[in-house]
Amino acid sequence: MKALQLDAKEAISKNIKKIIAEKGMTQSQLATKAGISQSALSQVLTGSRWPDYSTIVSICDALKCEHTEITSNPDLLDAFKKLKSLK
């Protein structure tokens, strides 16, 4: 189960980094716009912190994107399904 959580964290991190690059933003700018600390954002982007729903919403608002752009990924969806079935 822990491996699946790491896969999901990695997918979310990768998606956020991709959107940051597409928008031409820095991580610092995103943290400020999202109203979260740079440390918290860094932890999400390195996969050491699981973002809660409010953090995802704040990041999406700051990036002006839908949450599905951050959470949608075939590998990520499979990981979430496996996690759900293990609970």
PDB file of N, CA and C in Angstrom:
ATOM      1  N   MET A   1       0.834  -1.198   0.000  1.00  0.00           N
ATOM      2  CA  MET A   1       0.000   0.000   0.000  1.00  0.00           C
ATOM      3  C   MET A   1       0.868   1.247   0.000  1.00  0.00           C
ATOM      4  N   LYS A   2       1.974   1.215   0.721  1.00  0.00           N
ATOM      5  CA  LYS A   2       2.850   2.373   0.779  1.00  0.00           C
ATOM      6  C   LYS A   2       3.414   2.717  -0.606  1.00  0.00           C
ATOM      7  N   ALA A   3       3.734   1.686  -1.387  1.00  0.00           N
ATOM      8  CA  ALA A   3       4.253   1.911  -2.740  1.00  0.00           C
ATOM      9  C   ALA A   3       3.215   2.613  -3.608  1.00  0.00           C
ATOM     10  N   LEU A   4       1.950   2.256  -3.449  1.00  0.00           N
ATOM     11  CA  LEU A   4       0.899   2.903  -4.227  1.00  0.00           C
ATOM     12  C   LEU A   4       0.756   4.366  -3.851  1.00  0.00           C
ATOM     13  N   GLN A   5       0.888   4.673  -2.564  1.00  0.00           N
ATOM     14  CA  GLN A   5       0.816   6.064  -2.130  1.00  0.00           C
ATOM     15  C   GLN A   5       1.967   6.866  -2.723  1.00  0.00           C
ATOM     16  N   LEU A   6       3.147   6.246  -2.777  1.00  0.00           N
ATOM     17  CA  LEU A   6       4.296   6.937  -3.353  1.00  0.00           C
ATOM     18  C   LEU A   6       4.089   7.185  -4.835  1.00  0.00           C
ATOM     19  N   ASP A   7       3.503   6.224  -5.560  1.00  0.00           N
ATOM     20  CA  ASP A   7       3.209   6.411  -6.974  1.00  0.00           C
ATOM     21  C   ASP A   7       2.245   7.577  -7.174  1.00  0.00           C
ATOM     22  N   ALA A   8       1.219   7.660  -6.343  1.00  0.00           N
ATOM     23  CA  ALA A   8       0.235   8.729  -6.452  1.00  0.00           C
ATOM     24  C   ALA A   8       0.865  10.076  -6.134  1.00  0.00           C
ATOM     25  N   LYS A   9       1.684  10.130  -5.103  1.00  0.00           N
ATOM     26  CA  LYS A   9       2.371  11.387  -4.756  1.00  0.00           C
ATOM     27  C   LYS A   9       3.263  11.834  -5.900  1.00  0.00           C
ATOM     28  N   GLU A  10       3.964  10.876  -6.505  1.00  0.00           N
ATOM     29  CA  GLU A  10       4.866  11.196  -7.607  1.00  0.00           C
ATOM     30  C   GLU A  10       4.099  11.730  -8.813  1.00  0.00           C
ATOM     31  N   ALA A  11       2.950  11.134  -9.110  1.00  0.00           N
ATOM     32  CA  ALA A  11       2.142  11.587 -10.238  1.00  0.00           C
ATOM     33  C   ALA A  11       1.617  13.000 -10.004  1.00  0.00           C
ATOM     34  N   ILE A  12       1.128  13.273  -8.798  1.00  0.00           N
ATOM     35  CA  ILE A  12       0.636  14.616  -8.484  1.00  0.00           C
ATOM     36  C   ILE A  12       1.779  15.618  -8.591  1.00  0.00           C
ATOM     37  N   SER A  13       2.914  15.281  -8.041  1.00  0.00           N
ATOM     38  CA  SER A  13       4.088  16.149  -8.093  1.00  0.00           C
ATOM     39  C   SER A  13       4.480  16.446  -9.530  1.00  0.00           C
ATOM     40  N   LYS A  14       4.534  15.410 -10.353  1.00  0.00           N
ATOM     41  CA  LYS A  14       4.929  15.565 -11.754  1.00  0.00           C
ATOM     42  C   LYS A  14       3.948  16.473 -12.493  1.00  0.00           C
ATOM     43  N   ASN A  15       2.645  16.282 -12.247  1.00  0.00           N
ATOM     44  CA  ASN A  15       1.628  17.100 -12.905  1.00  0.00           C
ATOM     45  C   ASN A  15       1.728  18.564 -12.489  1.00  0.00           C
ATOM     46  N   ILE A  16       1.933  18.812 -11.208  1.00  0.00           N
ATOM     47  CA  ILE A  16       2.056  20.198 -10.740  1.00  0.00           C
ATOM     48  C   ILE A  16       3.294  20.844 -11.350  1.00  0.00           C
ATOM     49  N   LYS A  17       4.410  20.143 -11.342  1.00  0.00           N
ATOM     50  CA  LYS A  17       5.647  20.695 -11.920  1.00  0.00           C
ATOM     51  C   LYS A  17       5.468  21.022 -13.395  1.00  0.00           C
ATOM     52  N   LYS A  18       4.767  20.162 -14.117  1.00  0.00           N
ATOM     53  CA  LYS A  18       4.525  20.383 -15.547  1.00  0.00           C
ATOM     54  C   LYS A  18       3.718  21.660 -15.762  1.00  0.00           C
ATOM     55  N   ILE A  19       2.666  21.839 -14.971  1.00  0.00           N
ATOM     56  CA  ILE A  19       1.809  23.018 -15.120  1.00  0.00           C
ATOM     57  C   ILE A  19       2.565  24.285 -14.717  1.00  0.00           C
ATOM     58  N   ILE A  20       3.376  24.203 -13.659  1.00  0.00           N
ATOM     59  CA  ILE A  20       4.190  25.359 -13.254  1.00  0.00           C
ATOM     60  C   ILE A  20       5.073  25.787 -14.423  1.00  0.00           C
ATOM     61  N   ALA A  21       5.712  24.828 -15.065  1.00  0.00           N
ATOM     62  CA  ALA A  21       6.601  25.133 -16.195  1.00  0.00           C
ATOM     63  C   ALA A  21       5.814  25.727 -17.364  1.00  0.00           C
ATOM     64  N   GLU A  22       4.645  25.155 -17.653  1.00  0.00           N
ATOM     65  CA  GLU A  22       3.807  25.663 -18.746  1.00  0.00           C
ATOM     66  C   GLU A  22       3.359  27.096 -18.497  1.00  0.00           C
ATOM     67  N   LYS A  23       3.106  27.427 -17.236  1.00  0.00           N
ATOM     68  CA  LYS A  23       2.638  28.770 -16.882  1.00  0.00           C
ATOM     69  C   LYS A  23       3.797  29.752 -16.720  1.00  0.00           C
ATOM     70  N   GLY A  24       5.029  29.245 -16.734  1.00  0.00           N
ATOM     71  CA  GLY A  24       6.194  30.116 -16.569  1.00  0.00           C
ATOM     72  C   GLY A  24       6.300  30.698 -15.173  1.00  0.00           C
ATOM     73  N   MET A  25       5.854  29.935 -14.188  1.00  0.00           N
ATOM     74  CA  MET A  25       5.886  30.385 -12.803  1.00  0.00           C
ATOM     75  C   MET A  25       7.057  29.751 -12.077  1.00  0.00           C
ATOM     76  N   THR A  26       7.413  30.355 -10.964  1.00  0.00           N
ATOM     77  CA  THR A  26       8.383  29.726 -10.067  1.00  0.00           C
ATOM     78  C   THR A  26       7.601  29.055  -8.941  1.00  0.00           C
ATOM     79  N   GLN A  27       8.263  28.172  -8.236  1.00  0.00           N
ATOM     80  CA  GLN A  27       7.618  27.533  -7.087  1.00  0.00           C
ATOM     81  C   GLN A  27       7.272  28.563  -6.029  1.00  0.00           C
ATOM     82  N   SER A  28       8.116  29.542  -5.870  1.00  0.00           N
ATOM     83  CA  SER A  28       7.870  30.604  -4.901  1.00  0.00           C
ATOM     84  C   SER A  28       6.609  31.392  -5.265  1.00  0.00           C
ATOM     85  N   GLN A  29       6.460  31.714  -6.540  1.00  0.00           N
ATOM     86  CA  GLN A  29       5.270  32.439  -6.985  1.00  0.00           C
ATOM     87  C   GLN A  29       4.008  31.608  -6.747  1.00  0.00           C
ATOM     88  N   LEU A  30       4.098  30.306  -7.042  1.00  0.00           N
ATOM     89  CA  LEU A  30       2.947  29.441  -6.834  1.00  0.00           C
ATOM     90  C   LEU A  30       2.573  29.371  -5.358  1.00  0.00           C
ATOM     91  N   ALA A  31       3.563  29.205  -4.505  1.00  0.00           N
ATOM     92  CA  ALA A  31       3.291  29.126  -3.067  1.00  0.00           C
ATOM     93  C   ALA A  31       2.586  30.393  -2.585  1.00  0.00           C
ATOM     94  N   THR A  32       3.075  31.541  -3.022  1.00  0.00           N
ATOM     95  CA  THR A  32       2.484  32.818  -2.618  1.00  0.00           C
ATOM     96  C   THR A  32       1.043  32.922  -3.115  1.00  0.00           C
ATOM     97  N   LYS A  33       0.825  32.629  -4.404  1.00  0.00           N
ATOM     98  CA  LYS A  33      -0.525  32.723  -4.974  1.00  0.00           C
ATOM     99  C   LYS A  33      -1.484  31.709  -4.347  1.00  0.00           C
ATOM    100  N   ALA A  34      -0.962  30.546  -3.984  1.00  0.00           N
ATOM    101  CA  ALA A  34      -1.805  29.499  -3.399  1.00  0.00           C
ATOM    102  C   ALA A  34      -2.037  29.730  -1.908  1.00  0.00           C
ATOM    103  N   GLY A  35      -1.269  30.622  -1.304  1.00  0.00           N
ATOM    104  CA  GLY A  35      -1.427  30.886   0.120  1.00  0.00           C
ATOM    105  C   GLY A  35      -0.901  29.760   0.995  1.00  0.00           C
ATOM    106  N   ILE A  36       0.110  29.069   0.488  1.00  0.00           N
ATOM    107  CA  ILE A  36       0.743  28.014   1.281  1.00  0.00           C
ATOM    108  C   ILE A  36       2.229  28.330   1.402  1.00  0.00           C
ATOM    109  N   SER A  37       2.851  27.761   2.393  1.00  0.00           N
ATOM    110  CA  SER A  37       4.272  28.047   2.584  1.00  0.00           C
ATOM    111  C   SER A  37       5.101  27.388   1.484  1.00  0.00           C
ATOM    112  N   GLN A  38       6.252  27.979   1.215  1.00  0.00           N
ATOM    113  CA  GLN A  38       7.164  27.392   0.228  1.00  0.00           C
ATOM    114  C   GLN A  38       7.604  26.006   0.682  1.00  0.00           C
ATOM    115  N   SER A  39       7.746  25.845   1.979  1.00  0.00           N
ATOM    116  CA  SER A  39       8.142  24.555   2.537  1.00  0.00           C
ATOM    117  C   SER A  39       7.077  23.495   2.261  1.00  0.00           C
ATOM    118  N   ALA A  40       5.818  23.842   2.470  1.00  0.00           N
ATOM    119  CA  ALA A  40       4.723  22.893   2.221  1.00  0.00           C
ATOM    120  C   ALA A  40       4.662  22.519   0.743  1.00  0.00           C
ATOM    121  N   LEU A  41       4.797  23.514  -0.133  1.00  0.00           N
ATOM    122  CA  LEU A  41       4.774  23.236  -1.565  1.00  0.00           C
ATOM    123  C   LEU A  41       5.958  22.358  -1.958  1.00  0.00           C
ATOM    124  N   SER A  42       7.105  22.657  -1.425  1.00  0.00           N
ATOM    125  CA  SER A  42       8.293  21.861  -1.719  1.00  0.00           C
ATOM    126  C   SER A  42       8.089  20.404  -1.310  1.00  0.00           C
ATOM    127  N   GLN A  43       7.458  20.204  -0.160  1.00  0.00           N
ATOM    128  CA  GLN A  43       7.199  18.838   0.318  1.00  0.00           C
ATOM    129  C   GLN A  43       6.238  18.098  -0.616  1.00  0.00           C
ATOM    130  N   VAL A  44       5.250  18.808  -1.139  1.00  0.00           N
ATOM    131  CA  VAL A  44       4.324  18.196  -2.098  1.00  0.00           C
ATOM    132  C   VAL A  44       5.076  17.847  -3.383  1.00  0.00           C
ATOM    133  N   LEU A  45       5.919  18.768  -3.831  1.00  0.00           N
ATOM    134  CA  LEU A  45       6.630  18.565  -5.096  1.00  0.00           C
ATOM    135  C   LEU A  45       7.724  17.506  -5.016  1.00  0.00           C
ATOM    136  N   THR A  46       8.216  17.238  -3.823  1.00  0.00           N
ATOM    137  CA  THR A  46       9.210  16.182  -3.674  1.00  0.00           C
ATOM    138  C   THR A  46       8.558  14.855  -3.301  1.00  0.00           C
ATOM    139  N   GLY A  47       7.255  14.884  -3.050  1.00  0.00           N
ATOM    140  CA  GLY A  47       6.546  13.660  -2.697  1.00  0.00           C
ATOM    141  C   GLY A  47       6.665  13.263  -1.247  1.00  0.00           C
ATOM    142  N   SER A  48       7.206  14.152  -0.419  1.00  0.00           N
ATOM    143  CA  SER A  48       7.338  13.812   0.999  1.00  0.00           C
ATOM    144  C   SER A  48       6.093  14.186   1.804  1.00  0.00           C
ATOM    145  N   ARG A  49       5.169  14.882   1.169  1.00  0.00           N
ATOM    146  CA  ARG A  49       3.915  15.270   1.844  1.00  0.00           C
ATOM    147  C   ARG A  49       2.749  14.982   0.918  1.00  0.00           C
ATOM    148  N   TRP A  50       1.734  14.370   1.471  1.00  0.00           N
ATOM    149  CA  TRP A  50       0.512  14.104   0.728  1.00  0.00           C
ATOM    150  C   TRP A  50      -0.353  15.350   0.784  1.00  0.00           C
ATOM    151  N   PRO A  51      -0.692  15.963  -0.361  1.00  0.00           N
ATOM    152  CA  PRO A  51      -1.506  17.179  -0.320  1.00  0.00           C
ATOM    153  C   PRO A  51      -2.953  16.864   0.043  1.00  0.00           C
ATOM    154  N   ASP A  52      -3.501  17.614   0.988  1.00  0.00           N
ATOM    155  CA  ASP A  52      -4.903  17.415   1.315  1.00  0.00           C
ATOM    156  C   ASP A  52      -5.757  18.155   0.278  1.00  0.00           C
ATOM    157  N   TYR A  53      -7.051  17.957   0.361  1.00  0.00           N
ATOM    158  CA  TYR A  53      -7.956  18.525  -0.632  1.00  0.00           C
ATOM    159  C   TYR A  53      -7.844  20.045  -0.719  1.00  0.00           C
ATOM    160  N   SER A  54      -7.785  20.714   0.412  1.00  0.00           N
ATOM    161  CA  SER A  54      -7.734  22.182   0.393  1.00  0.00           C
ATOM    162  C   SER A  54      -6.432  22.677  -0.249  1.00  0.00           C
ATOM    163  N   THR A  55      -5.346  21.938  -0.067  1.00  0.00           N
ATOM    164  CA  THR A  55      -4.081  22.316  -0.698  1.00  0.00           C
ATOM    165  C   THR A  55      -4.180  22.162  -2.210  1.00  0.00           C
ATOM    166  N   ILE A  56      -4.785  21.067  -2.663  1.00  0.00           N
ATOM    167  CA  ILE A  56      -4.961  20.867  -4.106  1.00  0.00           C
ATOM    168  C   ILE A  56      -5.833  21.976  -4.693  1.00  0.00           C
ATOM    169  N   VAL A  57      -6.909  22.316  -4.004  1.00  0.00           N
ATOM    170  CA  VAL A  57      -7.790  23.392  -4.484  1.00  0.00           C
ATOM    171  C   VAL A  57      -7.027  24.715  -4.556  1.00  0.00           C
ATOM    172  N   SER A  58      -6.246  25.032  -3.533  1.00  0.00           N
ATOM    173  CA  SER A  58      -5.469  26.276  -3.518  1.00  0.00           C
ATOM    174  C   SER A  58      -4.458  26.314  -4.657  1.00  0.00           C
ATOM    175  N   ILE A  59      -3.796  25.191  -4.892  1.00  0.00           N
ATOM    176  CA  ILE A  59      -2.819  25.117  -5.979  1.00  0.00           C
ATOM    177  C   ILE A  59      -3.520  25.279  -7.327  1.00  0.00           C
ATOM    178  N   CYS A  60      -4.660  24.615  -7.492  1.00  0.00           N
ATOM    179  CA  CYS A  60      -5.410  24.737  -8.748  1.00  0.00           C
ATOM    180  C   CYS A  60      -5.891  26.162  -8.984  1.00  0.00           C
ATOM    181  N   ASP A  61      -6.379  26.800  -7.941  1.00  0.00           N
ATOM    182  CA  ASP A  61      -6.815  28.196  -8.071  1.00  0.00           C
ATOM    183  C   ASP A  61      -5.649  29.079  -8.496  1.00  0.00           C
ATOM    184  N   ALA A  62      -4.493  28.873  -7.886  1.00  0.00           N
ATOM    185  CA  ALA A  62      -3.321  29.681  -8.204  1.00  0.00           C
ATOM    186  C   ALA A  62      -2.827  29.425  -9.627  1.00  0.00           C
ATOM    187  N   LEU A  63      -2.939  28.181 -10.081  1.00  0.00           N
ATOM    188  CA  LEU A  63      -2.489  27.832 -11.431  1.00  0.00           C
ATOM    189  C   LEU A  63      -3.583  28.042 -12.482  1.00  0.00           C
ATOM    190  N   LYS A  64      -4.777  28.398 -12.006  1.00  0.00           N
ATOM    191  CA  LYS A  64      -5.931  28.565 -12.883  1.00  0.00           C
ATOM    192  C   LYS A  64      -6.148  27.318 -13.747  1.00  0.00           C
ATOM    193  N   CYS A  65      -6.214  26.193 -13.052  1.00  0.00           N
ATOM    194  CA  CYS A  65      -6.440  24.925 -13.736  1.00  0.00           C
ATOM    195  C   CYS A  65      -7.472  24.105 -12.958  1.00  0.00           C
ATOM    196  N   GLU A  66      -7.995  23.096 -13.605  1.00  0.00           N
ATOM    197  CA  GLU A  66      -8.940  22.182 -12.968  1.00  0.00           C
ATOM    198  C   GLU A  66      -8.165  21.168 -12.137  1.00  0.00           C
ATOM    199  N   HIS A  67      -8.783  20.685 -11.075  1.00  0.00           N
ATOM    200  CA  HIS A  67      -8.099  19.704 -10.224  1.00  0.00           C
ATOM    201  C   HIS A  67      -7.751  18.435 -10.994  1.00  0.00           C
ATOM    202  N   THR A  68      -8.523  18.151 -12.035  1.00  0.00           N
ATOM    203  CA  THR A  68      -8.241  16.944 -12.816  1.00  0.00           C
ATOM    204  C   THR A  68      -6.902  17.031 -13.544  1.00  0.00           C
ATOM    205  N   GLU A  69      -6.439  18.246 -13.808  1.00  0.00           N
ATOM    206  CA  GLU A  69      -5.130  18.396 -14.449  1.00  0.00           C
ATOM    207  C   GLU A  69      -4.009  17.971 -13.512  1.00  0.00           C
ATOM    208  N   ILE A  70      -4.259  18.065 -12.218  1.00  0.00           N
ATOM    209  CA  ILE A  70      -3.258  17.671 -11.227  1.00  0.00           C
ATOM    210  C   ILE A  70      -3.438  16.208 -10.836  1.00  0.00           C
ATOM    211  N   THR A  71      -4.685  15.784 -10.713  1.00  0.00           N
ATOM    212  CA  THR A  71      -4.924  14.439 -10.194  1.00  0.00           C
ATOM    213  C   THR A  71      -5.173  13.391 -11.272  1.00  0.00           C
ATOM    214  N   SER A  72      -5.417  13.823 -12.507  1.00  0.00           N
ATOM    215  CA  SER A  72      -5.697  12.848 -13.557  1.00  0.00           C
ATOM    216  C   SER A  72      -4.420  12.339 -14.198  1.00  0.00           C
ATOM    217  N   ASN A  73      -4.321  11.054 -14.199  1.00  0.00           N
ATOM    218  CA  ASN A  73      -3.188  10.373 -14.795  1.00  0.00           C
ATOM    219  C   ASN A  73      -3.556   8.893 -14.738  1.00  0.00           C
ATOM    220  N   PRO A  74      -3.442   8.185 -15.849  1.00  0.00           N
ATOM    221  CA  PRO A  74      -3.836   6.768 -15.809  1.00  0.00           C
ATOM    222  C   PRO A  74      -3.148   5.997 -14.682  1.00  0.00           C
ATOM    223  N   ASP A  75      -1.865   6.246 -14.478  1.00  0.00           N
ATOM    224  CA  ASP A  75      -1.146   5.557 -13.417  1.00  0.00           C
ATOM    225  C   ASP A  75      -1.682   5.972 -12.051  1.00  0.00           C
ATOM    226  N   LEU A  76      -1.980   7.265 -11.910  1.00  0.00           N
ATOM    227  CA  LEU A  76      -2.492   7.777 -10.644  1.00  0.00           C
ATOM    228  C   LEU A  76      -3.872   7.205 -10.353  1.00  0.00           C
ATOM    229  N   LEU A  77      -4.740   7.172 -11.352  1.00  0.00           N
ATOM    230  CA  LEU A  77      -6.079   6.629 -11.146  1.00  0.00           C
ATOM    231  C   LEU A  77      -6.011   5.152 -10.758  1.00  0.00           C
ATOM    232  N   ASP A  78      -5.129   4.412 -11.388  1.00  0.00           N
ATOM    233  CA  ASP A  78      -4.950   3.001 -11.012  1.00  0.00           C
ATOM    234  C   ASP A  78      -4.477   2.885  -9.567  1.00  0.00           C
ATOM    235  N   ALA A  79      -3.547   3.754  -9.186  1.00  0.00           N
ATOM    236  CA  ALA A  79      -3.020   3.722  -7.814  1.00  0.00           C
ATOM    237  C   ALA A  79      -4.130   4.022  -6.808  1.00  0.00           C
ATOM    238  N   PHE A  80      -4.972   5.025  -7.108  1.00  0.00           N
ATOM    239  CA  PHE A  80      -6.067   5.350  -6.202  1.00  0.00           C
ATOM    240  C   PHE A  80      -7.065   4.189  -6.096  1.00  0.00           C
ATOM    241  N   LYS A  81      -7.361   3.542  -7.226  1.00  0.00           N
ATOM    242  CA  LYS A  81      -8.279   2.406  -7.197  1.00  0.00           C
ATOM    243  C   LYS A  81      -7.713   1.281  -6.342  1.00  0.00           C
ATOM    244  N   LYS A  82      -6.419   1.008  -6.489  1.00  0.00           N
ATOM    245  CA  LYS A  82      -5.794  -0.052  -5.698  1.00  0.00           C
ATOM    246  C   LYS A  82      -5.796   0.320  -4.219  1.00  0.00           C
ATOM    247  N   LEU A  83      -5.513   1.577  -3.915  1.00  0.00           N
ATOM    248  CA  LEU A  83      -5.522   2.017  -2.516  1.00  0.00           C
ATOM    249  C   LEU A  83      -6.917   1.838  -1.915  1.00  0.00           C
ATOM    250  N   LYS A  84      -7.923   2.243  -2.677  1.00  0.00           N
ATOM    251  CA  LYS A  84      -9.289   2.149  -2.190  1.00  0.00           C
ATOM    252  C   LYS A  84      -9.681   0.697  -1.937  1.00  0.00           C
ATOM    253  N   SER A  85      -9.257  -0.197  -2.805  1.00  0.00           N
ATOM    254  CA  SER A  85      -9.611  -1.602  -2.635  1.00  0.00           C
ATOM    255  C   SER A  85      -8.878  -2.249  -1.464  1.00  0.00           C
ATOM    256  N   LEU A  86      -7.756  -1.669  -1.046  1.00  0.00           N
ATOM    257  CA  LEU A  86      -6.999  -2.221   0.077  1.00  0.00           C
ATOM    258  C   LEU A  86      -7.554  -1.796   1.420  1.00  0.00           C
ATOM    259  N   LYS A  87      -8.353  -0.737   1.444  1.00  0.00           N
ATOM    260  CA  LYS A  87      -8.867  -0.231   2.714  1.00  0.00           C
ATOM    261  C   LYS A  87     -10.005  -1.059   3.234  1.00  0.00           C
TER     262      LYS A  87
END
